[in-house]
Amino acid sequence: RYKPHRNADLRQPRVPAMIEGLISFKNRDQGAWVRGGDIWFDKCAFVDNAKGLTLSSEGTFPNDEGSSQQVWNTIFIGESENVGTASGSSKWGMGGVKQVERSFPKDPNFPMRGFEVYDGPILAESCTFKKYATAPEYNRWSS
């Protein structure tokens, strides 16, 4: 597990790993799954992923007391305007946001989610979530 400290020495102060401007688009499962201490995301975009971003903070005692993961100024989009093509997609179905056929990262009834906390502590601030749709007629529930 990643534990960013100055000079890789746990006795030294923490130095957060900054991930800025990451674009994660049309991934079959997670746009990003991260475990470790003090990993921070800023100005990122997670679009058309089954699960946009999963954060799993170290934060365990006494390994790395006080560590956290943070995400801010980031956008999460469930169903973008880019519907894909039936021939290029392993999963194809009716969209929940717009009633058009589109590609899906997983099965069309998979509950797409933008941001998932596996364990914490986690901070999310100034994030935007768009175009996540519940479509009960297709047995799809977004969370």
mmCIF file with all atom_site columns, N, CA and C in Angstrom, residues 85-139:
data_model
loop_
_atom_site.group_PDB
_atom_site.id
_atom_site.type_symbol
_atom_site.label_atom_id
_atom_site.label_alt_id
_atom_site.label_comp_id
_atom_site.label_asym_id
_atom_site.label_entity_id
_atom_site.label_seq_id
_atom_site.pdbx_PDB_ins_code
_atom_site.Cartn_x
_atom_site.Cartn_y
_atom_site.Cartn_z
_atom_site.occupancy
_atom_site.B_iso_or_equiv
_atom_site.pdbx_formal_charge
_atom_site.auth_seq_id
_atom_site.auth_comp_id
_atom_site.auth_asym_id
_atom_site.auth_atom_id
_atom_site.pdbx_PDB_model_num
ATOM 1   N N  . THR A 1 85  ? -20.737 2.412  -30.166 1.00 0.00 ? 85  THR A N  1
ATOM 2   C CA . THR A 1 85  ? -21.331 1.649  -31.264 1.00 0.00 ? 85  THR A CA 1
ATOM 3   C C  . THR A 1 85  ? -21.611 0.228  -30.800 1.00 0.00 ? 85  THR A C  1
ATOM 4   N N  . ALA A 1 86  ? -22.635 -0.362 -31.358 1.00 0.00 ? 86  ALA A N  1
ATOM 5   C CA . ALA A 1 86  ? -23.002 -1.731 -30.979 1.00 0.00 ? 86  ALA A CA 1
ATOM 6   C C  . ALA A 1 86  ? -21.884 -2.706 -31.325 1.00 0.00 ? 86  ALA A C  1
ATOM 7   N N  . SER A 1 87  ? -21.204 -2.491 -32.432 1.00 0.00 ? 87  SER A N  1
ATOM 8   C CA . SER A 1 87  ? -20.151 -3.416 -32.841 1.00 0.00 ? 87  SER A CA 1
ATOM 9   C C  . SER A 1 87  ? -18.895 -3.278 -31.974 1.00 0.00 ? 87  SER A C  1
ATOM 10  N N  . GLY A 1 88  ? -18.693 -2.113 -31.372 1.00 0.00 ? 88  GLY A N  1
ATOM 11  C CA . GLY A 1 88  ? -17.505 -1.893 -30.561 1.00 0.00 ? 88  GLY A CA 1
ATOM 12  C C  . GLY A 1 88  ? -17.733 -2.119 -29.079 1.00 0.00 ? 88  GLY A C  1
ATOM 13  N N  . SER A 1 89  ? -18.919 -2.532 -28.696 1.00 0.00 ? 89  SER A N  1
ATOM 14  C CA . SER A 1 89  ? -19.258 -2.670 -27.289 1.00 0.00 ? 89  SER A CA 1
ATOM 15  C C  . SER A 1 89  ? -19.644 -4.103 -26.962 1.00 0.00 ? 89  SER A C  1
ATOM 16  N N  . SER A 1 90  ? -19.192 -4.569 -25.815 1.00 0.00 ? 90  SER A N  1
ATOM 17  C CA . SER A 1 90  ? -19.619 -5.903 -25.394 1.00 0.00 ? 90  SER A CA 1
ATOM 18  C C  . SER A 1 90  ? -20.986 -5.849 -24.728 1.00 0.00 ? 90  SER A C  1
ATOM 19  N N  . LYS A 1 91  ? -21.399 -4.667 -24.256 1.00 0.00 ? 91  LYS A N  1
ATOM 20  C CA . LYS A 1 91  ? -22.706 -4.502 -23.614 1.00 0.00 ? 91  LYS A CA 1
ATOM 21  C C  . LYS A 1 91  ? -23.441 -3.347 -24.274 1.00 0.00 ? 91  LYS A C  1
ATOM 22  N N  . TRP A 1 92  ? -24.666 -3.591 -24.682 1.00 0.00 ? 92  TRP A N  1
ATOM 23  C CA . TRP A 1 92  ? -25.448 -2.620 -25.422 1.00 0.00 ? 92  TRP A CA 1
ATOM 24  C C  . TRP A 1 92  ? -26.856 -2.628 -24.863 1.00 0.00 ? 92  TRP A C  1
ATOM 25  N N  . GLY A 1 93  ? -27.443 -1.464 -24.669 1.00 0.00 ? 93  GLY A N  1
ATOM 26  C CA . GLY A 1 93  ? -28.799 -1.407 -24.132 1.00 0.00 ? 93  GLY A CA 1
ATOM 27  C C  . GLY A 1 93  ? -29.351 0.003  -24.197 1.00 0.00 ? 93  GLY A C  1
ATOM 28  N N  . MET A 1 94  ? -30.537 0.174  -23.618 1.00 0.00 ? 94  MET A N  1
ATOM 29  C CA . MET A 1 94  ? -31.220 1.454  -23.638 1.00 0.00 ? 94  MET A CA 1
ATOM 30  C C  . MET A 1 94  ? -30.691 2.329  -22.511 1.00 0.00 ? 94  MET A C  1
ATOM 31  N N  . GLY A 1 95  ? -30.349 3.572  -22.853 1.00 0.00 ? 95  GLY A N  1
ATOM 32  C CA . GLY A 1 95  ? -29.854 4.523  -21.863 1.00 0.00 ? 95  GLY A CA 1
ATOM 33  C C  . GLY A 1 95  ? -30.952 4.953  -20.902 1.00 0.00 ? 95  GLY A C  1
ATOM 34  N N  . GLY A 1 96  ? -30.544 5.339  -19.709 1.00 0.00 ? 96  GLY A N  1
ATOM 35  C CA . GLY A 1 96  ? -31.503 5.801  -18.714 1.00 0.00 ? 96  GLY A CA 1
ATOM 36  C C  . GLY A 1 96  ? -31.678 7.309  -18.730 1.00 0.00 ? 96  GLY A C  1
ATOM 37  N N  . VAL A 1 97  ? -30.648 8.043  -19.120 1.00 0.00 ? 97  VAL A N  1
ATOM 38  C CA . VAL A 1 97  ? -30.717 9.497  -19.168 1.00 0.00 ? 97  VAL A CA 1
ATOM 39  C C  . VAL A 1 97  ? -31.442 9.930  -20.428 1.00 0.00 ? 97  VAL A C  1
ATOM 40  N N  . LYS A 1 98  ? -31.026 9.382  -21.550 1.00 0.00 ? 98  LYS A N  1
ATOM 41  C CA . LYS A 1 98  ? -31.631 9.655  -22.848 1.00 0.00 ? 98  LYS A CA 1
ATOM 42  C C  . LYS A 1 98  ? -32.099 8.322  -23.410 1.00 0.00 ? 98  LYS A C  1
ATOM 43  N N  . GLN A 1 99  ? -33.318 8.273  -23.881 1.00 0.00 ? 99  GLN A N  1
ATOM 44  C CA . GLN A 1 99  ? -33.877 7.025  -24.381 1.00 0.00 ? 99  GLN A CA 1
ATOM 45  C C  . GLN A 1 99  ? -33.321 6.683  -25.765 1.00 0.00 ? 99  GLN A C  1
ATOM 46  N N  . VAL A 1 100 ? -32.020 6.381  -25.808 1.00 0.00 ? 100 VAL A N  1
ATOM 47  C CA . VAL A 1 100 ? -31.352 5.925  -27.020 1.00 0.00 ? 100 VAL A CA 1
ATOM 48  C C  . VAL A 1 100 ? -30.506 4.722  -26.647 1.00 0.00 ? 100 VAL A C  1
ATOM 49  N N  . GLU A 1 101 ? -30.280 3.842  -27.628 1.00 0.00 ? 101 GLU A N  1
ATOM 50  C CA . GLU A 1 101 ? -29.403 2.711  -27.364 1.00 0.00 ? 101 GLU A CA 1
ATOM 51  C C  . GLU A 1 101 ? -27.974 3.204  -27.240 1.00 0.00 ? 101 GLU A C  1
ATOM 52  N N  . ARG A 1 102 ? -27.219 2.573  -26.358 1.00 0.00 ? 102 ARG A N  1
ATOM 53  C CA . ARG A 1 102 ? -25.861 3.027  -26.076 1.00 0.00 ? 102 ARG A CA 1
ATOM 54  C C  . ARG A 1 102 ? -25.022 1.881  -25.533 1.00 0.00 ? 102 ARG A C  1
ATOM 55  N N  . SER A 1 103 ? -23.716 2.104  -25.518 1.00 0.00 ? 103 SER A N  1
ATOM 56  C CA . SER A 1 103 ? -22.801 1.127  -24.922 1.00 0.00 ? 103 SER A CA 1
ATOM 57  C C  . SER A 1 103 ? -22.806 1.309  -23.403 1.00 0.00 ? 103 SER A C  1
ATOM 58  N N  . PHE A 1 104 ? -22.523 0.227  -22.708 1.00 0.00 ? 104 PHE A N  1
ATOM 59  C CA . PHE A 1 104 ? -22.408 0.252  -21.256 1.00 0.00 ? 104 PHE A CA 1
ATOM 60  C C  . PHE A 1 104 ? -21.108 -0.413 -20.846 1.00 0.00 ? 104 PHE A C  1
ATOM 61  N N  . PRO A 1 105 ? -20.500 0.053  -19.739 1.00 0.00 ? 105 PRO A N  1
ATOM 62  C CA . PRO A 1 105 ? -19.248 -0.560 -19.293 1.00 0.00 ? 105 PRO A CA 1
ATOM 63  C C  . PRO A 1 105 ? -19.444 -1.979 -18.773 1.00 0.00 ? 105 PRO A C  1
ATOM 64  N N  . LYS A 1 106 ? -20.602 -2.251 -18.225 1.00 0.00 ? 106 LYS A N  1
ATOM 65  C CA . LYS A 1 106 ? -20.955 -3.589 -17.746 1.00 0.00 ? 106 LYS A CA 1
ATOM 66  C C  . LYS A 1 106 ? -22.343 -3.900 -18.286 1.00 0.00 ? 106 LYS A C  1
ATOM 67  N N  . ASP A 1 107 ? -22.980 -4.875 -17.721 1.00 0.00 ? 107 ASP A N  1
ATOM 68  C CA . ASP A 1 107 ? -24.337 -5.216 -18.105 1.00 0.00 ? 107 ASP A CA 1
ATOM 69  C C  . ASP A 1 107 ? -25.241 -3.981 -17.989 1.00 0.00 ? 107 ASP A C  1
ATOM 70  N N  . PRO A 1 108 ? -26.191 -3.794 -18.908 1.00 0.00 ? 108 PRO A N  1
ATOM 71  C CA . PRO A 1 108 ? -27.045 -2.599 -18.854 1.00 0.00 ? 108 PRO A CA 1
ATOM 72  C C  . PRO A 1 108 ? -27.823 -2.425 -17.548 1.00 0.00 ? 108 PRO A C  1
ATOM 73  N N  . ASN A 1 109 ? -28.017 -3.487 -16.770 1.00 0.00 ? 109 ASN A N  1
ATOM 74  C CA . ASN A 1 109 ? -28.731 -3.314 -15.503 1.00 0.00 ? 109 ASN A CA 1
ATOM 75  C C  . ASN A 1 109 ? -27.784 -3.143 -14.305 1.00 0.00 ? 109 ASN A C  1
ATOM 76  N N  . PHE A 1 110 ? -26.493 -2.992 -14.571 1.00 0.00 ? 110 PHE A N  1
ATOM 77  C CA . PHE A 1 110 ? -25.528 -2.743 -13.486 1.00 0.00 ? 110 PHE A CA 1
ATOM 78  C C  . PHE A 1 110 ? -25.749 -1.344 -12.915 1.00 0.00 ? 110 PHE A C  1
ATOM 79  N N  . PRO A 1 111 ? -25.799 -1.201 -11.593 1.00 0.00 ? 111 PRO A N  1
ATOM 80  C CA . PRO A 1 111 ? -26.022 0.125  -10.996 1.00 0.00 ? 111 PRO A CA 1
ATOM 81  C C  . PRO A 1 111 ? -24.759 0.982  -11.056 1.00 0.00 ? 111 PRO A C  1
ATOM 82  N N  . MET A 1 112 ? -24.666 1.820  -12.068 1.00 0.00 ? 112 MET A N  1
ATOM 83  C CA . MET A 1 112 ? -23.490 2.680  -12.228 1.00 0.00 ? 112 MET A CA 1
ATOM 84  C C  . MET A 1 112 ? -23.392 3.635  -11.039 1.00 0.00 ? 112 MET A C  1
ATOM 85  N N  . ARG A 1 113 ? -22.152 3.901  -10.629 1.00 0.00 ? 113 ARG A N  1
ATOM 86  C CA . ARG A 1 113 ? -21.942 4.837  -9.536  1.00 0.00 ? 113 ARG A CA 1
ATOM 87  C C  . ARG A 1 113 ? -20.722 5.696  -9.828  1.00 0.00 ? 113 ARG A C  1
ATOM 88  N N  . GLY A 1 114 ? -20.798 6.924  -9.414  1.00 0.00 ? 114 GLY A N  1
ATOM 89  C CA . GLY A 1 114 ? -19.719 7.852  -9.686  1.00 0.00 ? 114 GLY A CA 1
ATOM 90  C C  . GLY A 1 114 ? -18.579 7.741  -8.704  1.00 0.00 ? 114 GLY A C  1
ATOM 91  N N  . PHE A 1 115 ? -18.910 7.657  -7.427  1.00 0.00 ? 115 PHE A N  1
ATOM 92  C CA . PHE A 1 115 ? -17.899 7.731  -6.381  1.00 0.00 ? 115 PHE A CA 1
ATOM 93  C C  . PHE A 1 115 ? -18.240 6.708  -5.306  1.00 0.00 ? 115 PHE A C  1
ATOM 94  N N  . GLU A 1 116 ? -17.260 5.921  -4.950  1.00 0.00 ? 116 GLU A N  1
ATOM 95  C CA . GLU A 1 116 ? -17.488 4.839  -3.993  1.00 0.00 ? 116 GLU A CA 1
ATOM 96  C C  . GLU A 1 116 ? -16.407 4.895  -2.907  1.00 0.00 ? 116 GLU A C  1
ATOM 97  N N  . VAL A 1 117 ? -16.840 4.833  -1.657  1.00 0.00 ? 117 VAL A N  1
ATOM 98  C CA . VAL A 1 117 ? -15.898 4.814  -0.530  1.00 0.00 ? 117 VAL A CA 1
ATOM 99  C C  . VAL A 1 117 ? -15.831 3.379  -0.017  1.00 0.00 ? 117 VAL A C  1
ATOM 100 N N  . TYR A 1 118 ? -14.658 2.771  -0.166  1.00 0.00 ? 118 TYR A N  1
ATOM 101 C CA . TYR A 1 118 ? -14.446 1.409  0.330   1.00 0.00 ? 118 TYR A CA 1
ATOM 102 C C  . TYR A 1 118 ? -14.173 1.452  1.831   1.00 0.00 ? 118 TYR A C  1
ATOM 103 N N  . ASP A 1 119 ? -13.260 2.309  2.244   1.00 0.00 ? 119 ASP A N  1
ATOM 104 C CA . ASP A 1 119 ? -13.091 2.636  3.652   1.00 0.00 ? 119 ASP A CA 1
ATOM 105 C C  . ASP A 1 119 ? -12.421 3.998  3.731   1.00 0.00 ? 119 ASP A C  1
ATOM 106 N N  . GLY A 1 120 ? -12.428 4.589  4.907   1.00 0.00 ? 120 GLY A N  1
ATOM 107 C CA . GLY A 1 120 ? -12.000 5.979  5.017   1.00 0.00 ? 120 GLY A CA 1
ATOM 108 C C  . GLY A 1 120 ? -10.875 6.153  5.999   1.00 0.00 ? 120 GLY A C  1
ATOM 109 N N  . PRO A 1 121 ? -10.553 7.367  6.298   1.00 0.00 ? 121 PRO A N  1
ATOM 110 C CA . PRO A 1 121 ? -11.311 8.602  6.064   1.00 0.00 ? 121 PRO A CA 1
ATOM 111 C C  . PRO A 1 121 ? -11.113 9.160  4.649   1.00 0.00 ? 121 PRO A C  1
ATOM 112 N N  . ILE A 1 122 ? -12.198 9.730  4.120   1.00 0.00 ? 122 ILE A N  1
ATOM 113 C CA . ILE A 1 122 ? -12.234 10.274 2.769   1.00 0.00 ? 122 ILE A CA 1
ATOM 114 C C  . ILE A 1 122 ? -12.849 11.673 2.835   1.00 0.00 ? 122 ILE A C  1
ATOM 115 N N  . LEU A 1 123 ? -12.348 12.580 2.015   1.00 0.00 ? 123 LEU A N  1
ATOM 116 C CA . LEU A 1 123 ? -12.931 13.914 1.880   1.00 0.00 ? 123 LEU A CA 1
ATOM 117 C C  . LEU A 1 123 ? -13.273 14.129 0.415   1.00 0.00 ? 123 LEU A C  1
ATOM 118 N N  . ALA A 1 124 ? -14.504 14.516 0.150   1.00 0.00 ? 124 ALA A N  1
ATOM 119 C CA . ALA A 1 124 ? -14.922 14.900 -1.207  1.00 0.00 ? 124 ALA A CA 1
ATOM 120 C C  . ALA A 1 124 ? -15.517 16.293 -1.109  1.00 0.00 ? 124 ALA A C  1
ATOM 121 N N  . GLU A 1 125 ? -15.012 17.192 -1.947  1.00 0.00 ? 125 GLU A N  1
ATOM 122 C CA . GLU A 1 125 ? -15.445 18.582 -1.875  1.00 0.00 ? 125 GLU A CA 1
ATOM 123 C C  . GLU A 1 125 ? -15.499 19.187 -3.271  1.00 0.00 ? 125 GLU A C  1
ATOM 124 N N  . SER A 1 126 ? -16.529 19.969 -3.532  1.00 0.00 ? 126 SER A N  1
ATOM 125 C CA . SER A 1 126 ? -16.708 20.675 -4.810  1.00 0.00 ? 126 SER A CA 1
ATOM 126 C C  . SER A 1 126 ? -16.693 19.715 -5.995  1.00 0.00 ? 126 SER A C  1
ATOM 127 N N  . CYS A 1 127 ? -17.392 18.601 -5.858  1.00 0.00 ? 127 CYS A N  1
ATOM 128 C CA . CYS A 1 127 ? -17.507 17.618 -6.939  1.00 0.00 ? 127 CYS A CA 1
ATOM 129 C C  . CYS A 1 127 ? -18.891 17.727 -7.575  1.00 0.00 ? 127 CYS A C  1
ATOM 130 N N  . THR A 1 128 ? -18.979 17.397 -8.851  1.00 0.00 ? 128 THR A N  1
ATOM 131 C CA . THR A 1 128 ? -20.229 17.463 -9.595  1.00 0.00 ? 128 THR A CA 1
ATOM 132 C C  . THR A 1 128 ? -20.557 16.078 -10.138 1.00 0.00 ? 128 THR A C  1
ATOM 133 N N  . PHE A 1 129 ? -21.836 15.685 -9.999  1.00 0.00 ? 129 PHE A N  1
ATOM 134 C CA . PHE A 1 129 ? -22.315 14.406 -10.506 1.00 0.00 ? 129 PHE A CA 1
ATOM 135 C C  . PHE A 1 129 ? -23.419 14.693 -11.510 1.00 0.00 ? 129 PHE A C  1
ATOM 136 N N  . LYS A 1 130 ? -23.283 14.149 -12.739 1.00 0.00 ? 130 LYS A N  1
ATOM 137 C CA . LYS A 1 130 ? -24.270 14.390 -13.786 1.00 0.00 ? 130 LYS A CA 1
ATOM 138 C C  . LYS A 1 130 ? -24.628 13.091 -14.494 1.00 0.00 ? 130 LYS A C  1
ATOM 139 N N  . LYS A 1 131 ? -25.862 13.040 -14.931 1.00 0.00 ? 131 LYS A N  1
ATOM 140 C CA . LYS A 1 131 ? -26.364 12.013 -15.846 1.00 0.00 ? 131 LYS A CA 1
ATOM 141 C C  . LYS A 1 131 ? -26.222 10.596 -15.307 1.00 0.00 ? 131 LYS A C  1
ATOM 142 N N  . TYR A 1 132 ? -26.571 10.425 -14.044 1.00 0.00 ? 132 TYR A N  1
ATOM 143 C CA . TYR A 1 132 ? -26.751 9.092  -13.467 1.00 0.00 ? 132 TYR A CA 1
ATOM 144 C C  . TYR A 1 132 ? -28.244 8.878  -13.381 1.00 0.00 ? 132 TYR A C  1
ATOM 145 N N  . ALA A 1 133 ? -28.721 7.804  -13.966 1.00 0.00 ? 133 ALA A N  1
ATOM 146 C CA . ALA A 1 133 ? -30.164 7.616  -14.063 1.00 0.00 ? 133 ALA A CA 1
ATOM 147 C C  . ALA A 1 133 ? -30.601 6.293  -13.474 1.00 0.00 ? 133 ALA A C  1
ATOM 148 N N  . THR A 1 134 ? -31.696 6.358  -12.774 1.00 0.00 ? 134 THR A N  1
ATOM 149 C CA . THR A 1 134 ? -32.380 5.147  -12.372 1.00 0.00 ? 134 THR A CA 1
ATOM 150 C C  . THR A 1 134 ? -33.336 4.794  -13.500 1.00 0.00 ? 134 THR A C  1
ATOM 151 N N  . ALA A 1 135 ? -33.280 3.568  -13.976 1.00 0.00 ? 135 ALA A N  1
ATOM 152 C CA . ALA A 1 135 ? -34.148 3.134  -15.069 1.00 0.00 ? 135 ALA A CA 1
ATOM 153 C C  . ALA A 1 135 ? -34.815 1.820  -14.662 1.00 0.00 ? 135 ALA A C  1
ATOM 154 N N  . PRO A 1 136 ? -35.847 1.906  -13.793 1.00 0.00 ? 136 PRO A N  1
ATOM 155 C CA . PRO A 1 136 ? -36.479 0.657  -13.314 1.00 0.00 ? 136 PRO A CA 1
ATOM 156 C C  . PRO A 1 136 ? -37.070 -0.187 -14.430 1.00 0.00 ? 136 PRO A C  1
ATOM 157 N N  . GLU A 1 137 ? -37.467 0.465  -15.528 1.00 0.00 ? 137 GLU A N  1
ATOM 158 C CA . GLU A 1 137 ? -38.037 -0.306 -16.649 1.00 0.00 ? 137 GLU A CA 1
ATOM 159 C C  . GLU A 1 137 ? -36.996 -1.231 -17.273 1.00 0.00 ? 137 GLU A C  1
ATOM 160 N N  . TYR A 1 138 ? -35.698 -0.954 -17.029 1.00 0.00 ? 138 TYR A N  1
ATOM 161 C CA . TYR A 1 138 ? -34.626 -1.812 -17.522 1.00 0.00 ? 138 TYR A CA 1
ATOM 162 C C  . TYR A 1 138 ? -33.907 -2.504 -16.357 1.00 0.00 ? 138 TYR A C  1
ATOM 163 N N  . ASN A 1 139 ? -34.518 -2.454 -15.169 1.00 0.00 ? 139 ASN A N  1
ATOM 164 C CA . ASN A 1 139 ? -33.952 -3.070 -13.971 1.00 0.00 ? 139 ASN A CA 1
ATOM 165 C C  . ASN A 1 139 ? -32.554 -2.513 -13.657 1.00 0.00 ? 139 ASN A C  1
#
